[in-house]
Short mmCIF file of C-alpha atoms and ligand atoms in Angstrom, two decimals:
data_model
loop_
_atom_site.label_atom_id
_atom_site.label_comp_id
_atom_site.label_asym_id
_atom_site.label_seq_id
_atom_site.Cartn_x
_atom_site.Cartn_y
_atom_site.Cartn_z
CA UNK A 1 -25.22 74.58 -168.90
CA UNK A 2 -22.27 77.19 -168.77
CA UNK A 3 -19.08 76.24 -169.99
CA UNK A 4 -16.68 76.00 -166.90
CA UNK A 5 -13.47 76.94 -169.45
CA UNK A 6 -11.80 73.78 -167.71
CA UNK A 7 -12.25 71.12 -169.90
CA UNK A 8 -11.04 68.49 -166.67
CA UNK A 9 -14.15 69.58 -165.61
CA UNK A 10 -16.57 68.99 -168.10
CA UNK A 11 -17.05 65.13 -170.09
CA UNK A 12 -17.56 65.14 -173.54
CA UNK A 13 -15.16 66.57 -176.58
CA UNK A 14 -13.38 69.29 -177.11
CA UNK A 15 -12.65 71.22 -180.41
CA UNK A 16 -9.98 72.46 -180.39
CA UNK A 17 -8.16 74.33 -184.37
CA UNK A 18 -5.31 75.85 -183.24
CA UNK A 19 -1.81 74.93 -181.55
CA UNK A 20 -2.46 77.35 -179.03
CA UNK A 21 -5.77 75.98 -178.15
CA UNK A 22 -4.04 71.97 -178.06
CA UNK A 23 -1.71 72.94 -175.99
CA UNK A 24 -3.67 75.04 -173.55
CA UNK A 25 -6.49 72.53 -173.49
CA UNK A 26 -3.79 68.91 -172.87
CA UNK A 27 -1.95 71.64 -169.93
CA UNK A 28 -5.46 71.81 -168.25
CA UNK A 29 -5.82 67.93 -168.36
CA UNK A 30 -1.71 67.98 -167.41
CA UNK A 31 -2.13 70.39 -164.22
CA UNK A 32 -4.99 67.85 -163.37
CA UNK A 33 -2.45 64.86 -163.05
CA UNK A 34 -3.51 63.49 -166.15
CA UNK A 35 -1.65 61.72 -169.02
CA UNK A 36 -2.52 61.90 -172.83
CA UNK A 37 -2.41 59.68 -175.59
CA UNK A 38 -2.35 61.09 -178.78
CA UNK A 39 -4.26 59.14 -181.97
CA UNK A 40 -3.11 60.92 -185.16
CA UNK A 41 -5.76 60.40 -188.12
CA UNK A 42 -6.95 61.37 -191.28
CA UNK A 43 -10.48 61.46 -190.38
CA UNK A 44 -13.35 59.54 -191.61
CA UNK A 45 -13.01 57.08 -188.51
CA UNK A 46 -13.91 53.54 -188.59
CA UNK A 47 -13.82 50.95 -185.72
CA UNK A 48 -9.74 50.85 -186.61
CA UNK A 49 -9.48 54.43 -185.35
CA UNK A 50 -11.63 53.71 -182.50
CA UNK A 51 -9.44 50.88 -180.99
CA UNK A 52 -6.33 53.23 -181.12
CA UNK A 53 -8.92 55.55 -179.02
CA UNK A 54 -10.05 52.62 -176.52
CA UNK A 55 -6.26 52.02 -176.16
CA UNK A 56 -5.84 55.88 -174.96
CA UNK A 57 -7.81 54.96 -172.18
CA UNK A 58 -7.10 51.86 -171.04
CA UNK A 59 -3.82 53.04 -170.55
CA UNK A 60 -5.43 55.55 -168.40
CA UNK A 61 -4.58 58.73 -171.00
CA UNK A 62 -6.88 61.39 -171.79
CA UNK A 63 -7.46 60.66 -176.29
CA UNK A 64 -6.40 63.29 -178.27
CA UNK A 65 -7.43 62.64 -181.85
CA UNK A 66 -5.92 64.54 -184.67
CA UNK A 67 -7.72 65.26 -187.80
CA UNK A 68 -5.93 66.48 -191.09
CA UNK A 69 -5.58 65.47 -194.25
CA UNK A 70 -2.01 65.93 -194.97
CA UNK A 71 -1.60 66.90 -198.18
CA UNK A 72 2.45 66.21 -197.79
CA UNK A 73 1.99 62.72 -198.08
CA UNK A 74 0.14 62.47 -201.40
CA UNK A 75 1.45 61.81 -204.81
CA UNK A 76 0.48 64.31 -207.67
CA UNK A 77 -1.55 61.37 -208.80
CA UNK A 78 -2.93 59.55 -205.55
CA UNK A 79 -6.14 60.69 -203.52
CA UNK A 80 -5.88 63.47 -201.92
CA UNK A 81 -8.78 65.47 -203.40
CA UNK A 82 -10.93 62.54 -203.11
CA UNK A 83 -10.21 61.31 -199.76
CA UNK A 84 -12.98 60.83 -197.74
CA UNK A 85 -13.75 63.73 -195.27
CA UNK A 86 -16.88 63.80 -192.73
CA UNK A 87 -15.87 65.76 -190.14
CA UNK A 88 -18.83 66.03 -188.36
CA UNK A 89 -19.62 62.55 -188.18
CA UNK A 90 -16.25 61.79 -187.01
CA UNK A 91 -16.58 64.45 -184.23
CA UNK A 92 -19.63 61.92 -183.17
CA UNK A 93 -17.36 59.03 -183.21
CA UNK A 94 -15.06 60.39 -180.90
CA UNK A 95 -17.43 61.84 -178.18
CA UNK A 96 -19.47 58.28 -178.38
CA UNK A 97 -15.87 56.60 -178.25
CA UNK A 98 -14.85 58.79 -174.90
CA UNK A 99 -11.92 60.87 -176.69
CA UNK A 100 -11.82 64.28 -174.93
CA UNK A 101 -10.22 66.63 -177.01
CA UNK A 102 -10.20 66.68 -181.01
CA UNK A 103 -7.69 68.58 -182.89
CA UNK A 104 -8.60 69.35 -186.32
CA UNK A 105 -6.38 71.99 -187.46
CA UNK A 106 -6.52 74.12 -190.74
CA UNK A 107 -3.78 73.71 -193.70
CA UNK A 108 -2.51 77.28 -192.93
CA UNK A 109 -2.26 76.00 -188.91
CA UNK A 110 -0.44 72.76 -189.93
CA UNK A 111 2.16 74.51 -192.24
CA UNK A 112 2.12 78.27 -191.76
CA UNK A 113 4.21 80.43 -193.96
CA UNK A 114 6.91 78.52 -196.22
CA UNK A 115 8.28 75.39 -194.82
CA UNK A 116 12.02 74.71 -194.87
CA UNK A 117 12.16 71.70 -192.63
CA UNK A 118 11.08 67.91 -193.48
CA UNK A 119 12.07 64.66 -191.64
CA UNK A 120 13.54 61.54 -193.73
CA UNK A 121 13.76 58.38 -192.36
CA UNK A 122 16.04 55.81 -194.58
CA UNK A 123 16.49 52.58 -194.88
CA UNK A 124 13.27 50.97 -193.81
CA UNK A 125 11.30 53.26 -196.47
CA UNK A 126 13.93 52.04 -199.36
CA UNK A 127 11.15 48.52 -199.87
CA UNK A 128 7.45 48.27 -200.02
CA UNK A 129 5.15 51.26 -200.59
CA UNK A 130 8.55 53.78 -200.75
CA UNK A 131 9.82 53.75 -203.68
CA UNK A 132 6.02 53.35 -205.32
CA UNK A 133 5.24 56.28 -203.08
CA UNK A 134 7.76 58.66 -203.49
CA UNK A 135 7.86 61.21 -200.87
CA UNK A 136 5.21 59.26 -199.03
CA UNK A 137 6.89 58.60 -195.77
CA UNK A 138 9.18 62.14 -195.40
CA UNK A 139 5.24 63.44 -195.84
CA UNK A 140 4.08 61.47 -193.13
CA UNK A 141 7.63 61.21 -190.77
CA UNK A 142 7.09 65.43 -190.93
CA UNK A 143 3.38 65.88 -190.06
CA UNK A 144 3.88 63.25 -186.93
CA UNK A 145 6.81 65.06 -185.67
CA UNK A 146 4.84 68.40 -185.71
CA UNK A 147 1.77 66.37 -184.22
CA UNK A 148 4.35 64.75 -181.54
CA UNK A 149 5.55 68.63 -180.84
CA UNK A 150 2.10 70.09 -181.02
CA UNK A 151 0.79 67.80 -178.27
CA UNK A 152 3.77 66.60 -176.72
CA UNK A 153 1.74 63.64 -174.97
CA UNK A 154 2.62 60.37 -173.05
CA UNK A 155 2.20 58.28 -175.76
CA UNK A 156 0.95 57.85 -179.36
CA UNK A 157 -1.11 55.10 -181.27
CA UNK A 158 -1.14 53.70 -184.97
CA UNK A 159 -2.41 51.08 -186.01
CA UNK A 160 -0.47 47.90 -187.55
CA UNK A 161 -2.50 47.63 -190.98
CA UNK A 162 0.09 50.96 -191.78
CA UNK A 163 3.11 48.76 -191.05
CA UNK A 164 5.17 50.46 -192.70
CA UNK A 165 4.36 53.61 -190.91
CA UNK A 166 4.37 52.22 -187.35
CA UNK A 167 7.93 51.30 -188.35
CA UNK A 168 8.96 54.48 -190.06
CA UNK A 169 7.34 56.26 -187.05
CA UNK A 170 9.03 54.14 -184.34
CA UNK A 171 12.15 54.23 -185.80
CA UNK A 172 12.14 58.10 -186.11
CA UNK A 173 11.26 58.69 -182.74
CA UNK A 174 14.31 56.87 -181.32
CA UNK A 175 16.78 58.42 -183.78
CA UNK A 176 15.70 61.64 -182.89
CA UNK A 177 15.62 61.03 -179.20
CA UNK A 178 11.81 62.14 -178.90
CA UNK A 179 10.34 62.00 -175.96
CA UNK A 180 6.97 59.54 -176.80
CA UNK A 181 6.80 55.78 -176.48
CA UNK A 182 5.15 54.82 -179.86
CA UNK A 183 2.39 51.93 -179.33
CA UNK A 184 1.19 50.24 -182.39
CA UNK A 185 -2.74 48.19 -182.33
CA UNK A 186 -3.94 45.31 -183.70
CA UNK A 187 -5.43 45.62 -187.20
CA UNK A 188 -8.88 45.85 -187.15
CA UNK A 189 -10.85 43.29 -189.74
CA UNK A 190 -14.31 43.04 -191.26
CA UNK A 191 -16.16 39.97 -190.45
CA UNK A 192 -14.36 38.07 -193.54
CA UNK A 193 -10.34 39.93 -192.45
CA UNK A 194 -10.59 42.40 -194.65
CA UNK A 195 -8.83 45.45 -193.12
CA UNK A 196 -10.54 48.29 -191.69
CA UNK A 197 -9.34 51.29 -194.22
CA UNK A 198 -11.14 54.77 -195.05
CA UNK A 199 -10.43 53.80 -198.67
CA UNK A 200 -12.80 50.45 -198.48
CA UNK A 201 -16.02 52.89 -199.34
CA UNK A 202 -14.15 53.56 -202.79
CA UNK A 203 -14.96 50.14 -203.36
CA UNK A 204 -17.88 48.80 -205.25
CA UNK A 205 -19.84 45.69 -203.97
CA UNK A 206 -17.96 43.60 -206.64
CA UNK A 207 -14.72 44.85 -205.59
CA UNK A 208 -15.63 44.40 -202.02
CA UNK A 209 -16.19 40.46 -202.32
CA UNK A 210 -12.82 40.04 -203.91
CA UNK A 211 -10.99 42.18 -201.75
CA UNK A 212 -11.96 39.37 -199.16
CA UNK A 213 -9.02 37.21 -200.97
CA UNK A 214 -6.26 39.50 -199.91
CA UNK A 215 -6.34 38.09 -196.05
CA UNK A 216 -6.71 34.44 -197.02
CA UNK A 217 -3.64 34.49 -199.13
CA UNK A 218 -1.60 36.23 -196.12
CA UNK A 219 -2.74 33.50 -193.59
CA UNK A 220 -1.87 30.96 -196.20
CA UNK A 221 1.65 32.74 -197.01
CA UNK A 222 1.97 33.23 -193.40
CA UNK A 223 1.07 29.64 -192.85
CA UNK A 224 3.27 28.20 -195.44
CA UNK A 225 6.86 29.78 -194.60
CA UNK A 226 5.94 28.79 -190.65
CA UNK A 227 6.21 25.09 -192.31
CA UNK A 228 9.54 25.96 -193.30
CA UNK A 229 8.66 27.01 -197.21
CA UNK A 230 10.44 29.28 -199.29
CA UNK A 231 8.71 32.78 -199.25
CA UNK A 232 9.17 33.08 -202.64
CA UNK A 233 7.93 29.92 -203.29
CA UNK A 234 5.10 30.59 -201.24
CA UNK A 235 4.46 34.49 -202.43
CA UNK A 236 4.30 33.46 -206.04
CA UNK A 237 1.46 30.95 -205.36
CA UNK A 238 -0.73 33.48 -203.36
CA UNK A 239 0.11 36.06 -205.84
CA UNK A 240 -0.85 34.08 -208.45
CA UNK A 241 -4.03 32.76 -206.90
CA UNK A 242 -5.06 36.68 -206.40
CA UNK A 243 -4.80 37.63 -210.12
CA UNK A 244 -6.82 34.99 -210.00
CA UNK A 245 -9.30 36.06 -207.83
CA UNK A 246 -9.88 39.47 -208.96
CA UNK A 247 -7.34 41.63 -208.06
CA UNK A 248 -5.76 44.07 -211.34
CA UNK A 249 -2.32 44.13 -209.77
CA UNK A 250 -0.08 43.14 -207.28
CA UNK A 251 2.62 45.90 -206.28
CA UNK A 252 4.18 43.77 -204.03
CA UNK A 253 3.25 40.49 -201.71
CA UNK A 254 6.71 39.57 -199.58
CA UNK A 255 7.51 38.32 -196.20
CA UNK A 256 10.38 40.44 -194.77
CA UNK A 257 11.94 40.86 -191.18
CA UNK A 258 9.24 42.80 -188.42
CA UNK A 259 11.36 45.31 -187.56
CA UNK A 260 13.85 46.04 -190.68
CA UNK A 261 11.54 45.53 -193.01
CA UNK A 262 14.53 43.43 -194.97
CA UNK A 263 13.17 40.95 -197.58
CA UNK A 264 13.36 37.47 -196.41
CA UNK A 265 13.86 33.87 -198.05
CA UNK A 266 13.29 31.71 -195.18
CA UNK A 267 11.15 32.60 -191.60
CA UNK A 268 13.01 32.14 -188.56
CA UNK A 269 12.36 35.06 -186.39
CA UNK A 270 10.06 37.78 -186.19
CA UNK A 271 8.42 38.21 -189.61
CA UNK A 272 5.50 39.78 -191.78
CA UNK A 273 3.96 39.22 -194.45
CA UNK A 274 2.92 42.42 -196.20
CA UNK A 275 1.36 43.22 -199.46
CA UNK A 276 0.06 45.93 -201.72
CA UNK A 277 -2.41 45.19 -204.06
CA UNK A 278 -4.60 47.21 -206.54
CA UNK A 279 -8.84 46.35 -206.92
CA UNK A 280 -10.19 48.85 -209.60
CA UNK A 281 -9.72 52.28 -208.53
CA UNK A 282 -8.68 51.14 -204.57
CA UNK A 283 -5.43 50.51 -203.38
CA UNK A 284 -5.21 48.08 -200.40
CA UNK A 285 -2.23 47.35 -198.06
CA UNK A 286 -2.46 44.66 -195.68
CA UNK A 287 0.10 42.41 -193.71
CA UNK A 288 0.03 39.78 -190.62
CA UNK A 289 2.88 38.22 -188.43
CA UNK A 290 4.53 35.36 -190.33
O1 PAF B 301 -2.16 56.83 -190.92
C1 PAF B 301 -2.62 57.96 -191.17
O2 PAF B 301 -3.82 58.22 -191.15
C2 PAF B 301 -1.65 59.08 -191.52
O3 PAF B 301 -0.58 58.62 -192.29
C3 PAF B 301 -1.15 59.86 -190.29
C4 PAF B 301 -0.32 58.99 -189.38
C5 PAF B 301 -2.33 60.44 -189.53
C6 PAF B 301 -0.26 61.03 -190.74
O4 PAF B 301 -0.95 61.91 -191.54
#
């Protein structure tokens, strides 16, 4: 069938590499009367990704689904060589999911010529995976501000599991007066609440049945300091009981406040619990309303 050159016209996904090519292509859907939803990524989609899609649409936005790697957000000695990459079946994903145009950008496109300009968000990224991540969050604060700008939709979705991000993210986007209402999802769990993560295939099948322990001890953290114990009383235990288990190292397990991030000692309004936690060669971040 011959391409119309309106993609409002056609169903199905568009590819689109280039900023020019983004913005022409969401203007189209724009002229149309449409609104669009943007779902930044890393690629190698899992049902997680998905329900930030399905959430596109049943606000009534057309998807947009980034895919890059950003290698700003890596450590020297963290993943970024190794992270999983399958574009093509990710493409798939997206057109079976109903996303309608895919952005998957080159490094060069991303960050052409030398870049001068970052975006720091403090405070909330002095705890958790900051200072164990150092440069982590200005990595990922930058490439979702270009993202934001590239697109310039209605709205944009991440997912809790990163909630540190979605914080980060939401936070930067009303100090800097930007234009995008920031929704976060639901974490997405395996059958036995593990958390949907690309970094679950680095796993082996060992690994994989301990890693179930991380989401019991949450839920029995979470369930603990909602009966009025200490969270460090009640931290210690879980941590404990998931050296225990399996796990080679606990970077951090800790209840603090859902929207400062701010350690906690005692639960009494909005409040996660949020860990890090290391399984052979996988790190895996999880956290759940206290
Ligand atoms: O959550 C991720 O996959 C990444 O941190 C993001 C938001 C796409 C930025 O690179």
């Amino acid at each position: 069938m011959k391409s119309s050159n309106d993609p409002t016209l056609e169903q199905g996904l568009a590819v689109v590499r280039t900023v020019a090519d983004l913005r022409r292509t969401v203007a189209a859907f724009r002229k149309a009367g449409r609104t669009v939803g943007l779902v930044p990524t890393m690629g190698a989609l899992h049902e997680g990704h998905i329900s930030l899609v399905k959430g596109a649409l049943e606000r009534g936005d057309i998807p947009v689904t980034s895919i890059f790697v950003n290698p700003t957000q890596f450590g020297p000695n963290e993943d970024f060589a190794a992270y999983p990459r399958d574009e093509q079946g990710d493409f798939d994903k997206l057109r079976d999911a109903g996303c309608r145009i895919v952005f998957a950008p080159s490094k060069d496109e991303m960050y052409p010529g030398q870049q001068l300009t970052t975006v720091t968000v403090t405070g909330i990224t002095d705890g958790l995976c900051g200072p164990l991540r150092p440069g982590h969050f200005q990595g990922v604060a930058t490439v979702v501000s270009k993202l934001l700008l590239m697109a310039m939709p209605d709205r944009a979705f991440f997912g809790e599991k990163d909630y540190q991000q979605l914080q980060v993210i939401k936070r930067m986007v009303r100090d800097l007066s930007m234009p995008f209402e920031i929704v976060g999802m639901p974490t997405v769990r395996e059958a036995d609440g593990l958390a949907m993560s690309s970094r679950n295939r680095y796993m082996n099948p060992t690994e994989r049945a301990v890693a179930t322990g991380l989401y019991r001890e949450l839920n029995a953290v979470a369930k603990a300091v909602r009966a009025g114990a200490s969270c460090t009383a009640a931290t210690a235990e879980a941590s404990k009981a998931l050296l225990a288990g399996g796990f080679d190292k606990i970077e951090y397990l800790t209840v603090v406040d859902a929207e400062s991030l701010e350690p906690l000692e005692k639960v009494s309004g909005p409040a996660r619990v949020i860990a890090a936690v290391r399984l052979g060669r996988t790190r895996l971040i999880d956290n759940i309303a206290a």
